[in-house]
Short mmCIF file of C-alpha atoms in Angstrom, two decimals:
data_model
loop_
_atom_site.label_atom_id
_atom_site.label_comp_id
_atom_site.label_asym_id
_atom_site.label_seq_id
_atom_site.Cartn_x
_atom_site.Cartn_y
_atom_site.Cartn_z
CA LEU A 1 118.41 151.53 132.66
CA PRO A 2 118.56 155.01 134.16
CA LEU A 3 115.49 155.98 136.20
CA VAL A 4 114.57 158.49 133.49
CA GLY A 5 114.34 155.67 130.97
CA ILE A 6 112.39 153.31 133.23
CA ARG A 7 109.53 155.72 133.93
CA PRO A 8 108.23 155.86 130.32
CA LEU A 9 108.38 152.05 130.15
CA LEU A 10 106.40 151.72 133.38
CA ALA A 11 103.82 154.22 132.13
CA THR A 12 103.43 152.33 128.86
CA PHE A 13 103.10 149.04 130.74
CA ALA A 14 100.36 150.52 132.94
CA VAL A 15 98.43 151.73 129.90
CA VAL A 16 98.67 148.31 128.25
CA ILE A 17 97.44 146.57 131.41
CA GLY A 18 94.61 149.09 131.76
CA LEU A 19 93.48 148.63 128.17
CA SER A 20 93.63 144.85 128.36
CA THR A 21 91.49 144.94 131.51
CA ALA A 22 88.99 147.42 130.08
CA PHE A 23 88.52 145.32 126.96
CA SER A 24 88.56 141.90 128.60
CA PRO A 25 85.77 139.57 127.40
CA ALA A 26 84.24 139.39 130.91
CA LEU A 27 84.01 143.16 131.33
CA LEU A 28 82.74 143.68 127.77
CA ALA A 29 80.04 141.09 128.38
CA GLN A 30 79.09 142.83 131.65
CA LYS A 31 78.92 146.20 129.91
CA GLY A 32 76.75 144.75 127.17
CA LYS A 33 74.40 143.34 129.80
CA GLU A 34 74.13 146.72 131.52
CA ASN A 35 73.30 148.32 128.19
CA GLU A 36 70.53 145.77 127.63
CA GLU A 37 68.91 146.64 130.96
CA ALA A 38 69.08 150.38 130.32
CA LYS A 39 67.74 149.80 126.82
CA ARG A 40 64.75 147.86 128.15
CA VAL A 41 63.85 150.66 130.59
CA ALA A 42 64.13 153.21 127.76
CA GLU A 43 61.98 151.03 125.49
CA ALA A 44 59.32 150.73 128.20
CA THR A 45 59.24 154.52 128.48
CA THR A 46 58.87 154.84 124.70
CA VAL A 47 56.10 152.25 124.51
CA PHE A 48 54.03 153.87 127.26
CA THR A 49 54.60 157.33 125.76
CA GLU A 50 53.35 156.12 122.37
CA VAL A 51 50.34 154.33 123.87
CA MET A 52 49.27 157.41 125.80
CA GLY A 53 49.95 159.66 122.80
CA ALA A 54 47.50 157.77 120.58
CA GLU A 55 44.10 159.29 121.26
CA ASP A 56 42.13 156.37 119.86
CA LYS A 57 44.18 153.76 121.70
CA ALA A 58 45.29 155.51 124.87
CA ILE A 59 44.49 153.82 128.16
CA PRO A 60 41.67 155.81 129.81
CA LYS A 61 42.75 158.01 132.70
CA THR A 62 39.86 156.63 134.74
CA ILE A 63 41.66 153.28 134.68
CA LEU A 64 45.13 154.71 135.28
CA ASP A 65 43.84 156.65 138.29
CA LYS A 66 43.03 153.31 139.93
CA ALA A 67 46.33 151.63 139.06
CA GLU A 68 48.39 150.24 141.91
CA ALA A 69 51.15 149.30 139.47
CA ILE A 70 51.93 149.13 135.77
CA ALA A 71 54.03 146.48 134.01
CA ILE A 72 55.28 147.23 130.50
CA PHE A 73 56.69 144.66 128.08
CA PRO A 74 58.15 146.55 125.10
CA GLY A 75 58.77 143.58 122.83
CA THR A 76 56.99 140.32 123.56
CA ILE A 77 57.67 137.58 121.05
CA LYS A 78 54.67 135.46 120.14
CA ALA A 79 55.23 132.40 118.02
CA GLY A 80 52.79 129.66 117.21
CA LEU A 81 51.48 126.98 114.93
CA GLY A 82 48.55 125.43 116.74
CA VAL A 83 50.57 125.42 119.95
CA GLY A 84 52.48 128.63 120.58
CA GLY A 85 54.28 130.55 123.25
CA LEU A 86 55.12 133.93 124.66
CA ARG A 87 58.42 135.22 125.91
CA GLY A 88 59.82 138.62 126.71
CA ARG A 89 61.29 140.96 129.29
CA GLY A 90 59.61 143.97 130.82
CA VAL A 91 59.50 146.24 133.85
CA ILE A 92 57.05 146.95 136.66
CA SER A 93 56.59 150.13 138.70
CA ALA A 94 54.25 150.56 141.68
CA ARG A 95 52.52 153.68 142.93
CA GLY A 96 52.98 154.82 146.51
CA ALA A 97 52.68 157.86 148.72
CA ASN A 98 55.85 159.31 147.18
CA GLY A 99 54.89 158.63 143.58
CA TRP A 100 55.97 155.83 141.28
CA SER A 101 58.76 153.46 142.21
CA SER A 102 61.84 152.70 140.19
CA PRO A 103 61.08 149.84 137.79
CA ALA A 104 61.96 146.24 138.55
CA PHE A 105 62.54 143.70 135.79
CA LEU A 106 60.13 140.88 134.96
CA THR A 107 60.00 138.08 132.42
CA ILE A 108 56.96 136.58 130.71
CA THR A 109 57.11 133.03 129.43
CA GLY A 110 54.67 130.31 128.62
CA GLY A 111 52.56 128.62 126.03
CA SER A 112 49.01 128.69 124.79
CA ILE A 113 46.82 126.56 122.58
CA GLY A 114 45.46 128.27 119.47
CA LEU A 115 47.96 131.05 118.92
CA GLN A 116 48.01 132.45 115.43
CA ILE A 117 50.47 131.08 112.88
CA GLY A 118 53.78 132.91 112.70
CA GLY A 119 55.93 134.96 115.01
CA LYS A 120 55.20 138.47 116.13
CA VAL A 121 56.69 141.13 118.35
CA SER A 122 54.09 143.05 120.29
CA GLU A 123 53.89 145.40 123.25
CA ILE A 124 51.85 144.41 126.29
CA VAL A 125 50.94 146.69 129.19
CA PHE A 126 49.51 145.23 132.39
CA ILE A 127 47.49 147.62 134.54
CA ILE A 128 47.38 146.24 138.07
CA LEU A 129 44.31 147.68 139.77
CA THR A 130 44.36 146.05 143.21
CA ASP A 131 46.78 145.20 146.00
CA LYS A 132 45.75 141.58 145.53
CA GLY A 133 46.82 141.65 141.90
CA LEU A 134 50.12 143.34 142.76
CA GLU A 135 50.92 140.88 145.54
CA ALA A 136 50.20 138.00 143.19
CA ILE A 137 52.69 139.35 140.64
CA LEU A 138 55.31 140.01 143.31
CA LYS A 139 55.32 136.32 144.11
CA ASN A 140 57.59 134.21 141.97
CA LYS A 141 55.97 132.51 139.00
CA PHE A 142 52.59 134.25 138.80
CA LYS A 143 50.52 132.13 136.41
CA PHE A 144 47.74 133.81 134.45
CA GLY A 145 44.42 132.08 134.90
CA ALA A 146 45.60 129.96 137.81
CA GLU A 147 46.04 132.43 140.68
CA ALA A 148 43.11 131.98 143.04
CA GLY A 149 40.96 135.07 143.43
CA VAL A 150 42.82 137.15 140.82
CA THR A 151 40.73 138.28 137.84
CA MET A 152 42.42 139.37 134.62
CA VAL A 153 40.80 140.97 131.59
CA ALA A 154 42.51 141.15 128.16
CA VAL A 155 41.75 144.18 125.99
CA GLY A 156 42.83 144.45 122.35
CA ILE A 157 43.37 147.44 120.10
CA GLY A 158 41.48 150.53 121.25
CA MET A 159 39.97 150.82 124.71
CA GLU A 160 36.26 150.89 123.89
CA GLY A 161 34.47 149.14 126.68
CA ALA A 162 37.64 148.74 128.68
CA SER A 163 36.21 150.62 131.65
CA THR A 164 33.23 148.28 131.71
CA SER A 165 35.42 145.20 131.27
CA ALA A 166 37.65 146.33 134.12
CA VAL A 167 34.86 146.26 136.70
CA GLY A 168 35.91 143.72 139.31
CA ALA A 169 39.21 142.94 137.55
CA ASP A 170 42.50 142.88 139.41
CA ILE A 171 44.64 143.13 136.28
CA ILE A 172 44.01 144.43 132.76
CA ALA A 173 46.27 143.16 129.98
CA TYR A 174 46.36 145.76 127.22
CA SER A 175 47.95 145.40 123.80
CA ALA A 176 48.15 147.85 120.91
CA SER A 177 48.35 144.84 118.58
CA ALA A 178 45.02 143.87 117.05
CA GLY A 179 45.99 140.22 116.75
CA LEU A 180 47.57 139.48 120.09
CA PHE A 181 44.37 138.50 121.86
CA ALA A 182 42.42 137.50 118.74
CA GLY A 183 42.04 133.74 119.00
CA ALA A 184 44.85 133.62 121.55
CA SER A 185 45.16 133.71 125.28
CA ILE A 186 47.97 134.43 127.70
CA GLU A 187 46.42 132.06 130.22
CA GLY A 188 49.01 129.50 131.18
CA SER A 189 51.85 131.99 130.80
CA TYR A 190 53.99 133.10 133.72
CA LEU A 191 55.24 136.41 135.04
CA ASP A 192 58.40 136.03 137.06
CA ALA A 193 60.97 138.30 138.71
CA ASP A 194 64.18 138.83 136.76
CA ASN A 195 66.45 139.31 139.74
CA ASP A 196 69.61 138.78 137.70
CA TRP A 197 68.82 141.98 135.79
CA ASN A 198 67.59 143.70 138.96
CA ALA A 199 70.94 143.10 140.65
CA LEU A 200 72.92 144.19 137.58
CA TYR A 201 70.90 147.39 137.15
CA TYR A 202 70.64 148.40 140.81
CA GLY A 203 73.29 146.46 142.69
CA PRO A 204 73.59 143.32 144.86
CA GLY A 205 70.49 142.41 146.83
CA ALA A 206 68.01 144.18 144.54
CA ASN A 207 64.83 142.21 143.92
CA THR A 208 61.33 143.07 142.78
CA ARG A 209 59.86 143.72 146.23
CA SER A 210 62.83 145.70 147.55
CA ILE A 211 62.67 147.94 144.44
CA VAL A 212 58.94 148.61 143.94
CA ILE A 213 57.59 148.21 147.49
CA ASP A 214 60.44 148.87 149.92
CA ARG A 215 62.06 151.37 147.51
CA LYS A 216 65.57 150.57 148.66
CA PHE A 217 67.05 150.99 145.18
CA THR A 218 67.04 153.70 142.54
CA ASN A 219 68.81 154.33 139.24
CA PRO A 220 68.99 157.76 137.54
CA GLY A 221 68.38 156.07 134.19
CA ALA A 222 64.85 155.17 135.29
CA GLU A 223 63.79 158.75 136.07
CA PRO A 224 62.20 159.45 132.64
CA LEU A 225 59.86 156.47 133.10
CA ARG A 226 58.94 157.46 136.65
CA GLN A 227 58.26 161.04 135.56
CA PHE A 228 56.07 159.97 132.65
CA LEU A 229 54.06 157.64 134.86
CA ALA A 230 53.62 160.51 137.32
CA LYS A 231 52.29 162.68 134.50
CA TRP A 232 49.38 160.29 134.04
#
């Protein structure tokens, strides 16, 4: 073929190759994963905004002023029939001299005796009040109720008496759901780093400590959450 006729064919071939690459199953799966991470950060921002916007349920500023870090789990699935379990993904941000860190991803998993019958999706916010509590969570597989020297208090709907309950506590577990802590306990459940999501959201080498303590990684998509935490 003349050169003039070959060029359009080459251009068409390049477009076809480009489209097949862009829509390959591997890349589509990767893109979907990235969207899930961004969605979880956005959901955490929404949950904390709603909690602080509810006057009768907002976490007292006196508690937030003492927070070393905050972990937010937008949708924690609780299922149980005598013996139940918790599972969900959330994020944690720590406060430092330069404000709040970018959020790192965490998972919560585990079981508990006496959970209520049926499944439920509920938000949980952990207010970490001490360096000891934060360091315990930064370790892999932090187990509620089993970490020596770490005191956790669970507070249900509303925050009446929360300030009193928090005296001496390292971590406060707060839920806007009336039933989450009624007849149930998160003791025996684990918080663990989700470094697969950390690396996908921030890049290779990102882990919980390097994000929230060393602050080696940032993502523009996390700015709304950081700014809202700074507001409080």
